[in-house]
mmCIF file of C-alpha atoms in Angstrom:
data_model
loop_
_atom_site.group_PDB
_atom_site.id
_atom_site.type_symbol
_atom_site.label_atom_id
_atom_site.label_comp_id
_atom_site.label_asym_id
_atom_site.label_seq_id
_atom_site.Cartn_x
_atom_site.Cartn_y
_atom_site.Cartn_z
ATOM 1 C CA TYR A 297 3.153 12.552 -8.949
ATOM 2 C CA ARG A 298 -0.597 13.124 -8.848
ATOM 3 C CA ASN A 299 -0.313 16.482 -10.613
ATOM 4 C CA VAL A 300 1.955 15.008 -13.302
ATOM 5 C CA PHE A 301 -0.598 12.281 -13.943
ATOM 6 C CA GLU A 302 -3.360 14.876 -14.283
ATOM 7 C CA GLN A 303 -1.241 16.869 -16.776
ATOM 8 C CA PHE A 304 -0.513 13.835 -18.947
ATOM 9 C CA SER A 305 -4.177 12.778 -18.750
ATOM 10 C CA ALA A 306 -5.223 16.202 -20.030
ATOM 11 C CA VAL A 307 -2.706 15.920 -22.893
ATOM 12 C CA VAL A 308 -4.081 12.515 -23.895
ATOM 13 C CA ARG A 309 -7.705 13.681 -23.764
ATOM 14 C CA THR A 310 -6.830 16.722 -25.884
ATOM 15 C CA HIS A 311 -4.853 14.990 -28.646
ATOM 16 C CA TYR A 312 -6.313 11.464 -28.456
ATOM 17 C CA PRO A 313 -9.889 11.621 -27.104
ATOM 18 C CA ASN A 314 -10.535 7.979 -28.086
ATOM 19 C CA ILE A 315 -7.888 6.679 -25.666
ATOM 20 C CA THR A 316 -9.117 5.797 -22.174
ATOM 21 C CA VAL A 317 -6.797 6.905 -19.352
ATOM 22 C CA ILE A 318 -6.557 4.825 -16.162
ATOM 23 C CA GLY A 319 -4.302 5.717 -13.228
ATOM 24 C CA GLU A 320 -3.439 3.646 -10.178
ATOM 25 C CA ASN A 321 -0.877 3.496 -7.417
ATOM 26 C CA HIS A 322 2.315 1.579 -8.191
ATOM 27 C CA PRO A 323 2.624 -1.156 -5.525
ATOM 28 C CA PRO A 324 5.806 -1.350 -3.411
ATOM 29 C CA SER A 325 7.936 -4.461 -3.134
ATOM 30 C CA PRO A 326 6.376 -7.388 -1.197
ATOM 31 C CA LEU A 327 8.955 -7.087 1.599
ATOM 32 C CA LYS A 328 8.298 -3.369 2.145
ATOM 33 C CA SER A 329 4.558 -3.975 2.003
ATOM 34 C CA LEU A 330 4.908 -6.694 4.658
ATOM 35 C CA PHE A 331 6.926 -4.375 6.935
ATOM 36 C CA ALA A 332 4.313 -1.633 6.485
ATOM 37 C CA ARG A 333 1.495 -3.985 7.498
ATOM 38 C CA ILE A 334 3.410 -5.245 10.529
ATOM 39 C CA LEU A 335 4.092 -1.642 11.552
ATOM 40 C CA LEU A 336 0.384 -0.833 11.162
ATOM 41 C CA ILE A 337 -0.573 -3.716 13.481
ATOM 42 C CA ILE A 338 2.034 -2.633 16.057
ATOM 43 C CA LYS A 339 0.800 0.966 15.870
ATOM 44 C CA LEU A 340 -2.840 0.004 16.419
ATOM 45 C CA THR A 341 -1.905 -2.348 19.264
ATOM 46 C CA LEU A 342 0.191 0.269 21.070
ATOM 47 C CA ILE A 343 -2.402 3.020 20.693
ATOM 48 C CA THR A 344 -5.164 0.689 21.933
ATOM 49 C CA CYS A 345 -3.145 -0.458 24.960
ATOM 50 C CA ILE A 346 -2.116 3.086 25.878
ATOM 51 C CA ALA A 347 -5.668 4.398 25.489
ATOM 52 C CA LEU A 348 -6.995 1.587 27.724
ATOM 53 C CA ASP A 349 -4.141 2.061 30.250
ATOM 54 C CA GLN A 350 -2.934 -1.520 29.785
ATOM 55 C CA ASN A 351 0.654 -2.719 30.161
ATOM 56 C CA ILE A 352 1.109 -5.284 27.418
ATOM 57 C CA PHE A 353 4.647 -6.127 28.558
ATOM 58 C CA ALA A 354 3.361 -7.527 31.861
ATOM 59 C CA PHE A 355 1.316 -10.158 30.004
ATOM 60 C CA ILE A 356 4.374 -11.464 28.148
ATOM 61 C CA ASN A 357 6.681 -11.329 31.218
ATOM 62 C CA ILE A 358 9.003 -8.629 29.839
ATOM 63 C CA ALA A 359 10.356 -5.680 31.786
ATOM 64 C CA THR A 360 8.370 -2.573 30.944
ATOM 65 C CA PRO A 361 10.477 0.020 29.067
ATOM 66 C CA ARG A 362 10.663 3.524 30.516
ATOM 67 C CA ALA A 363 9.295 4.980 27.295
ATOM 68 C CA TYR A 364 6.123 2.923 27.676
ATOM 69 C CA LEU A 365 5.719 3.995 31.316
ATOM 70 C CA TRP A 366 6.040 7.604 30.149
ATOM 71 C CA ALA A 367 3.442 6.904 27.429
ATOM 72 C CA LEU A 368 0.994 5.573 30.030
ATOM 73 C CA GLN A 369 1.387 8.810 32.004
ATOM 74 C CA HIS A 370 1.091 11.042 28.906
ATOM 75 C CA LYS A 371 -1.459 9.199 26.781
ATOM 76 C CA ILE A 372 -2.484 11.976 24.397
ATOM 77 C CA HIS A 373 1.062 13.067 23.524
ATOM 78 C CA ALA A 374 2.248 9.450 23.218
ATOM 79 C CA CYS A 375 -0.614 8.452 20.919
ATOM 80 C CA ILE A 376 -0.014 11.492 18.698
ATOM 81 C CA VAL A 377 3.730 10.763 18.469
ATOM 82 C CA ILE A 378 3.153 7.071 17.709
ATOM 83 C CA PHE A 379 0.488 7.887 15.115
ATOM 84 C CA PHE A 380 2.472 10.447 13.106
ATOM 85 C CA LEU A 381 5.839 8.689 13.428
ATOM 86 C CA SER A 382 4.447 5.340 12.290
ATOM 87 C CA ASN A 383 2.533 7.016 9.456
ATOM 88 C CA PHE A 384 5.752 8.641 8.261
ATOM 89 C CA ILE A 385 7.587 5.304 8.284
ATOM 90 C CA GLU A 386 4.680 3.570 6.521
ATOM 91 C CA SER A 387 4.642 6.253 3.822
ATOM 92 C CA THR A 388 8.392 5.822 3.333
ATOM 93 C CA LEU A 389 8.011 2.050 2.985
ATOM 94 C CA LYS A 390 5.125 2.329 0.524
ATOM 95 C CA SER A 391 6.771 5.048 -1.557
ATOM 96 C CA THR A 392 8.384 3.637 -4.724
ATOM 97 C CA GLY A 393 9.146 6.800 -6.697
ATOM 98 C CA ALA A 394 7.684 5.095 -9.754
ATOM 99 C CA PHE A 395 5.928 6.681 -12.709
ATOM 100 C CA GLU A 396 5.173 4.001 -15.291
ATOM 101 C CA ILE A 397 3.332 4.595 -18.582
ATOM 102 C CA SER A 398 1.947 1.718 -20.652
ATOM 103 C CA ILE A 399 -0.575 1.216 -23.440
ATOM 104 C CA ASP A 400 -2.254 -2.194 -23.769
ATOM 105 C CA ASN A 401 0.426 -3.799 -21.587
ATOM 106 C CA VAL A 402 3.205 -2.214 -23.713
ATOM 107 C CA ASN A 403 5.557 -0.268 -21.445
ATOM 108 C CA LEU A 404 6.278 3.186 -22.886
ATOM 109 C CA TRP A 405 8.172 4.843 -20.039
ATOM 110 C CA SER A 406 9.576 3.766 -16.684
ATOM 111 C CA LYS A 407 10.948 6.292 -14.216
ATOM 112 C CA LEU A 408 12.494 3.425 -12.256
ATOM 113 C CA GLU A 409 14.671 2.660 -15.298
ATOM 114 C CA THR A 410 15.318 6.151 -16.680
ATOM 115 C CA GLY A 411 15.433 8.016 -13.362
ATOM 116 C CA ARG A 412 13.364 10.948 -14.645
ATOM 117 C CA LEU A 413 9.911 11.922 -15.869
ATOM 118 C CA PRO A 414 9.218 12.333 -19.600
ATOM 119 C CA SER A 415 8.656 15.774 -21.058
ATOM 120 C CA ASN A 416 5.448 16.680 -22.877
ATOM 121 C CA ASP A 417 7.192 16.429 -26.266
ATOM 122 C CA GLU A 418 8.578 12.981 -25.459
ATOM 123 C CA PHE A 419 5.171 11.857 -24.258
ATOM 124 C CA LEU A 420 3.473 13.038 -27.465
ATOM 125 C CA GLN A 421 6.140 11.328 -29.597
ATOM 126 C CA MET A 422 5.510 8.061 -27.768
ATOM 127 C CA LEU A 423 1.773 8.363 -28.375
ATOM 128 C CA ASP A 424 2.352 9.146 -32.064
ATOM 129 C CA ARG A 425 4.482 6.023 -32.489
ATOM 130 C CA ILE A 426 1.892 3.870 -30.756
ATOM 131 C CA SER A 427 -0.882 5.393 -32.881
ATOM 132 C CA LEU A 428 1.072 4.586 -36.050
ATOM 133 C CA ILE A 429 1.514 0.988 -34.913
ATOM 134 C CA ILE A 430 -2.195 0.682 -34.092
ATOM 135 C CA VAL A 431 -3.202 2.082 -37.491
ATOM 136 C CA SER A 432 -0.863 -0.390 -39.202
ATOM 137 C CA LEU A 433 -2.404 -3.260 -37.264
ATOM 138 C CA VAL A 434 -5.910 -2.099 -38.180
ATOM 139 C CA VAL A 435 -4.959 -1.991 -41.864
ATOM 140 C CA LEU A 436 -3.452 -5.473 -41.704
ATOM 141 C CA LEU A 437 -6.485 -6.890 -39.910
ATOM 142 C CA THR A 438 -8.824 -5.224 -42.412
ATOM 143 C CA PHE A 439 -6.863 -6.733 -45.294
ATOM 144 C CA TYR A 440 -7.012 -10.126 -43.596
ATOM 145 C CA ASP A 441 -10.790 -9.848 -43.127
ATOM 146 C CA LEU A 442 -11.307 -8.864 -46.776
ATOM 147 C CA LYS A 443 -9.146 -11.750 -47.929
ATOM 148 C CA ARG A 444 -11.038 -14.149 -45.691
ATOM 149 C CA ALA A 445 -14.401 -12.887 -46.971
ATOM 150 C CA TYR A 446 -13.227 -13.282 -50.578
ATOM 151 C CA VAL A 447 -12.049 -16.846 -49.937
ATOM 152 C CA ASN A 448 -15.351 -17.706 -48.233
ATOM 153 C CA LYS A 449 -17.251 -16.288 -51.197
ATOM 154 C CA LEU A 450 -15.278 -18.447 -53.622
ATOM 155 C CA ALA A 451 -15.864 -21.485 -51.431
ATOM 156 C CA THR A 452 -19.617 -20.776 -51.419
ATOM 157 C CA LYS A 453 -19.685 -20.549 -55.211
ATOM 158 C CA GLU A 454 -17.823 -23.838 -55.526
ATOM 159 C CA LYS A 455 -20.246 -25.457 -53.094
ATOM 160 C CA ASP A 456 -23.245 -24.190 -55.124
ATOM 161 C CA SER A 457 -21.752 -25.514 -58.337
ATOM 162 C CA LEU A 458 -21.165 -28.896 -56.738
ATOM 163 C CA SER A 459 -24.754 -29.022 -55.471
ATOM 164 C CA ASN A 460 -26.038 -28.266 -58.995
ATOM 165 C CA ASP A 461 -23.938 -31.085 -60.348
ATOM 166 C CA ASP A 462 -25.467 -33.373 -57.714
ATOM 167 C CA PHE A 463 -28.976 -32.706 -58.983
ATOM 168 C CA SER A 464 -27.953 -33.163 -62.627
ATOM 169 C CA THR A 465 -26.061 -36.443 -62.285
ATOM 170 C CA ASN A 466 -26.873 -39.162 -59.787
ATOM 171 C CA ASP A 467 -23.743 -41.132 -60.601
ATOM 172 C CA ASP A 468 -21.426 -38.522 -59.128
ATOM 173 C CA ILE A 469 -23.162 -38.396 -55.740
ATOM 174 C CA SER A 470 -20.877 -40.953 -54.179
ATOM 175 C CA SER A 471 -17.756 -39.131 -55.378
ATOM 176 C CA ILE A 472 -18.577 -35.848 -53.572
ATOM 177 C CA ARG A 473 -16.882 -35.445 -50.194
ATOM 178 C CA THR A 474 -19.186 -34.574 -47.331
ATOM 179 C CA PRO A 475 -18.102 -31.189 -45.955
ATOM 180 C CA LYS A 476 -17.094 -31.152 -42.304
ATOM 181 C CA MET A 477 -19.143 -28.950 -40.033
ATOM 182 C CA LYS A 478 -17.136 -26.368 -38.142
ATOM 183 C CA MET A 479 -18.650 -24.828 -35.079
ATOM 184 C CA GLN A 480 -17.992 -21.174 -34.453
ATOM 185 C CA MET A 481 -18.403 -19.694 -31.049
ATOM 186 C CA ALA A 482 -17.902 -16.155 -29.886
ATOM 187 C CA PRO A 483 -14.537 -15.462 -28.206
ATOM 188 C CA MET A 484 -14.430 -15.119 -24.436
ATOM 189 C CA ILE A 485 -11.983 -13.078 -22.378
ATOM 190 C CA LYS A 486 -11.444 -14.235 -18.818
ATOM 191 C CA PHE A 487 -10.049 -11.983 -16.081
ATOM 192 C CA ARG A 488 -8.591 -13.550 -12.938
ATOM 193 C CA TYR A 489 -7.692 -10.975 -10.312
ATOM 194 C CA CYS A 490 -7.001 -10.542 -6.623
ATOM 195 C CA GLN A 491 -10.180 -9.279 -4.951
ATOM 196 C CA THR A 492 -8.504 -8.433 -1.637
ATOM 197 C CA CYS A 493 -6.046 -6.135 -3.455
ATOM 198 C CA GLY A 494 -8.854 -3.873 -4.662
ATOM 199 C CA TYR A 495 -8.813 -4.884 -8.338
ATOM 200 C CA GLN A 496 -12.614 -5.168 -8.585
ATOM 201 C CA ASN A 497 -12.896 -1.632 -9.991
ATOM 202 C CA ILE A 498 -10.156 -2.278 -12.555
ATOM 203 C CA PHE A 499 -11.988 -5.404 -13.705
ATOM 204 C CA LYS A 500 -15.205 -3.398 -14.085
ATOM 205 C CA GLN A 501 -13.387 -0.742 -16.137
ATOM 206 C CA TYR A 502 -11.904 -3.349 -18.466
ATOM 207 C CA SER A 503 -15.280 -5.103 -18.767
ATOM 208 C CA GLU A 504 -16.947 -1.846 -19.805
ATOM 209 C CA LEU A 505 -14.207 -1.176 -22.375
ATOM 210 C CA VAL A 506 -14.565 -4.651 -23.874
ATOM 211 C CA ARG A 507 -18.377 -4.477 -24.023
ATOM 212 C CA LYS A 508 -18.221 -1.000 -25.564
ATOM 213 C CA HIS A 509 -15.639 -1.646 -28.289
ATOM 214 C CA TYR A 510 -16.102 -5.412 -28.769
ATOM 215 C CA PRO A 511 -19.721 -6.321 -27.925
ATOM 216 C CA SER A 512 -19.333 -9.792 -29.464
ATOM 217 C CA ILE A 513 -16.704 -10.808 -26.875
ATOM 218 C CA ALA A 514 -18.009 -12.394 -23.688
ATOM 219 C CA VAL A 515 -16.388 -11.196 -20.433
ATOM 220 C CA MET A 516 -16.003 -13.357 -17.344
ATOM 221 C CA GLY A 517 -14.178 -12.532 -14.109
ATOM 222 C CA GLU A 518 -13.222 -14.572 -11.104
ATOM 223 C CA SER A 519 -10.970 -14.299 -8.083
ATOM 224 C CA TYR A 520 -7.398 -15.495 -8.487
ATOM 225 C CA PRO A 521 -6.849 -18.073 -5.743
ATOM 226 C CA PRO A 522 -3.925 -17.623 -3.326
ATOM 227 C CA PRO A 523 -1.368 -20.410 -2.789
ATOM 228 C CA PRO A 524 -2.902 -23.465 -1.054
ATOM 229 C CA LEU A 525 -0.701 -23.106 2.037
ATOM 230 C CA ARG A 526 -1.630 -19.467 2.590
ATOM 231 C CA ALA A 527 -5.322 -20.244 2.016
ATOM 232 C CA LEU A 528 -5.118 -23.052 4.600
ATOM 233 C CA ILE A 529 -3.439 -20.779 7.165
ATOM 234 C CA ALA A 530 -6.079 -18.087 6.531
ATOM 235 C CA ARG A 531 -8.885 -20.601 7.123
ATOM 236 C CA ILE A 532 -7.264 -21.837 10.337
ATOM 237 C CA LEU A 533 -6.846 -18.235 11.514
ATOM 238 C CA SER A 534 -10.492 -17.489 10.708
ATOM 239 C CA THR A 535 -11.600 -20.547 12.713
ATOM 240 C CA ILE A 536 -9.460 -19.506 15.698
ATOM 241 C CA LYS A 537 -10.843 -15.961 15.487
ATOM 242 C CA ILE A 538 -14.467 -17.114 15.516
ATOM 243 C CA THR A 539 -13.773 -19.559 18.379
ATOM 244 C CA LEU A 540 -12.119 -16.877 20.508
ATOM 245 C CA LEU A 541 -14.891 -14.363 19.861
ATOM 246 C CA ILE A 542 -17.588 -16.876 20.843
ATOM 247 C CA CYS A 543 -15.727 -17.898 24.017
ATOM 248 C CA LEU A 544 -15.185 -14.275 25.042
ATOM 249 C CA LEU A 545 -18.775 -13.233 24.375
ATOM 250 C CA PHE A 546 -20.111 -16.116 26.494
ATOM 251 C CA GLY A 547 -17.405 -15.715 29.176
ATOM 252 C CA GLN A 548 -15.952 -19.192 28.644
ATOM 253 C CA ASN A 549 -12.361 -20.262 29.283
ATOM 254 C CA PRO A 550 -11.352 -23.066 26.870
ATOM 255 C CA PHE A 551 -7.848 -23.550 28.318
ATOM 256 C CA PRO A 552 -8.899 -25.662 31.377
ATOM 257 C CA PHE A 553 -10.556 -28.142 29.005
ATOM 258 C CA LEU A 554 -7.195 -28.503 27.238
ATOM 259 C CA ASN A 555 -5.262 -28.850 30.530
ATOM 260 C CA ILE A 556 -3.347 -25.646 29.737
ATOM 261 C CA SER A 557 -2.749 -22.796 32.150
ATOM 262 C CA THR A 558 -4.763 -19.729 31.206
ATOM 263 C CA PRO A 559 -2.581 -16.921 29.762
ATOM 264 C CA LYS A 560 -2.769 -13.548 31.477
ATOM 265 C CA ILE A 561 -3.802 -11.851 28.265
ATOM 266 C CA TYR A 562 -6.882 -14.106 28.020
ATOM 267 C CA LEU A 563 -7.850 -13.259 31.602
ATOM 268 C CA TRP A 564 -7.571 -9.587 30.657
ATOM 269 C CA ALA A 565 -9.712 -10.275 27.570
ATOM 270 C CA LEU A 566 -12.435 -11.848 29.745
ATOM 271 C CA GLN A 567 -12.506 -8.698 31.871
ATOM 272 C CA ASN A 568 -12.492 -6.361 28.843
ATOM 273 C CA LYS A 569 -14.635 -8.251 26.342
ATOM 274 C CA MET A 570 -15.518 -5.360 24.046
ATOM 275 C CA TYR A 571 -11.961 -4.115 23.501
ATOM 276 C CA ALA A 572 -10.573 -7.648 23.247
ATOM 277 C CA CYS A 573 -13.135 -8.642 20.610
ATOM 278 C CA LEU A 574 -12.410 -5.508 18.575
ATOM 279 C CA MET A 575 -8.655 -6.109 18.693
ATOM 280 C CA ILE A 576 -9.024 -9.794 17.758
ATOM 281 C CA PHE A 577 -11.406 -8.937 14.920
ATOM 282 C CA PHE A 578 -9.315 -6.210 13.271
ATOM 283 C CA ILE A 579 -5.904 -7.851 13.746
ATOM 284 C CA SER A 580 -7.085 -11.232 12.447
ATOM 285 C CA ASN A 581 -8.855 -9.599 9.490
ATOM 286 C CA SER A 582 -5.655 -7.763 8.605
ATOM 287 C CA LEU A 583 -3.662 -11.002 8.703
ATOM 288 C CA GLU A 584 -6.302 -12.872 6.680
ATOM 289 C CA SER A 585 -6.322 -10.145 4.020
ATOM 290 C CA TYR A 586 -2.552 -10.335 3.757
ATOM 291 C CA LEU A 587 -2.629 -14.143 3.432
ATOM 292 C CA MET A 588 -5.396 -14.102 0.820
ATOM 293 C CA SER A 589 -3.838 -11.330 -1.275
ATOM 294 C CA ILE A 590 -1.532 -12.207 -4.177
ATOM 295 C CA GLY A 591 -0.174 -8.686 -4.755
ATOM 296 C CA ASP A 592 1.493 -7.900 -8.093
ATOM 297 C CA SER A 593 3.036 -11.313 -8.707
ATOM 298 C CA THR A 594 0.447 -12.191 -11.343
ATOM 299 C CA GLY A 595 1.483 -10.014 -14.257
ATOM 300 C CA LEU A 596 -0.653 -7.543 -16.224
ATOM 301 C CA LEU A 597 -1.623 -4.656 -13.944
ATOM 302 C CA ASN A 598 -1.306 -6.978 -10.911
ATOM 303 C CA ALA A 599 -3.958 -9.283 -12.504
ATOM 304 C CA VAL A 600 -4.012 -12.403 -14.620
ATOM 305 C CA VAL A 601 -5.827 -12.273 -17.957
ATOM 306 C CA ASP A 602 -6.593 -15.499 -19.819
ATOM 307 C CA PHE A 603 -7.835 -15.253 -23.437
ATOM 308 C CA LEU A 604 -9.945 -18.250 -24.344
ATOM 309 C CA PHE A 605 -10.814 -18.244 -28.046
ATOM 310 C CA VAL A 606 -12.915 -21.347 -28.537
ATOM 311 C CA ALA A 607 -13.269 -23.005 -31.957
ATOM 312 C CA ILE A 608 -12.880 -19.894 -34.088
#
């Protein structure tokens, strides 16, 4: 749907040049995304083992399948087949068939619900309706601001008249109520987003829009924390990763100190330090990223937006 997005973007820029167009990939369901990541790890592991002529099944005491023995004898063909086949399955898992259109978090069209794409006429009609609503809101807000300014002006005149009365008569000083001071601070919009999901650029785009159209609003962004359990598991995994890398680089075997028999895969890692460190690094980083990511469970454009209007 990349070409369709480009067509609709051109239509918006032609008829409504003041509207900013942002496009992004619609995320798949969490279960499909998990399967795709697991398949990616399996693909990288198999290609690495085949390229290094290693039999991973021997380390886990499982009979080696004939297909894997054939792959060890035909490395190039096996790696190509694994690469393209796994990529096809990953693309199928990540494909959602979605084409969603929204303006300011208002959903205008959903292909997942309607089962089809909107025509150009339907798209322009939707934009016209939204434009009419926005103009109505602007008129209402302008009327509200004028009314508020008029009320403030009347209040100022009353205050001046009361102050003149204070100077003229000293007896009425005690009867005048002391006005309460009301602090006014500029509003602040706070974005909380998942950094590991790649929402940093979206936050920057929204920050630029806010600073451009509403320079009086302060913008603050921070990372949305993952669940405590997942954060704890990610920290434990990071500690294990660093410990293993240090032990491998210095050729140390920590299992005898724990009175545990050394696994065969660790003995292989001691003999192939470079490849073992690379595999541990990339696989653990992939798992940590998955644990620290919060996906699209947070709401607006897979991010959480908190509006904090203080003492207005």
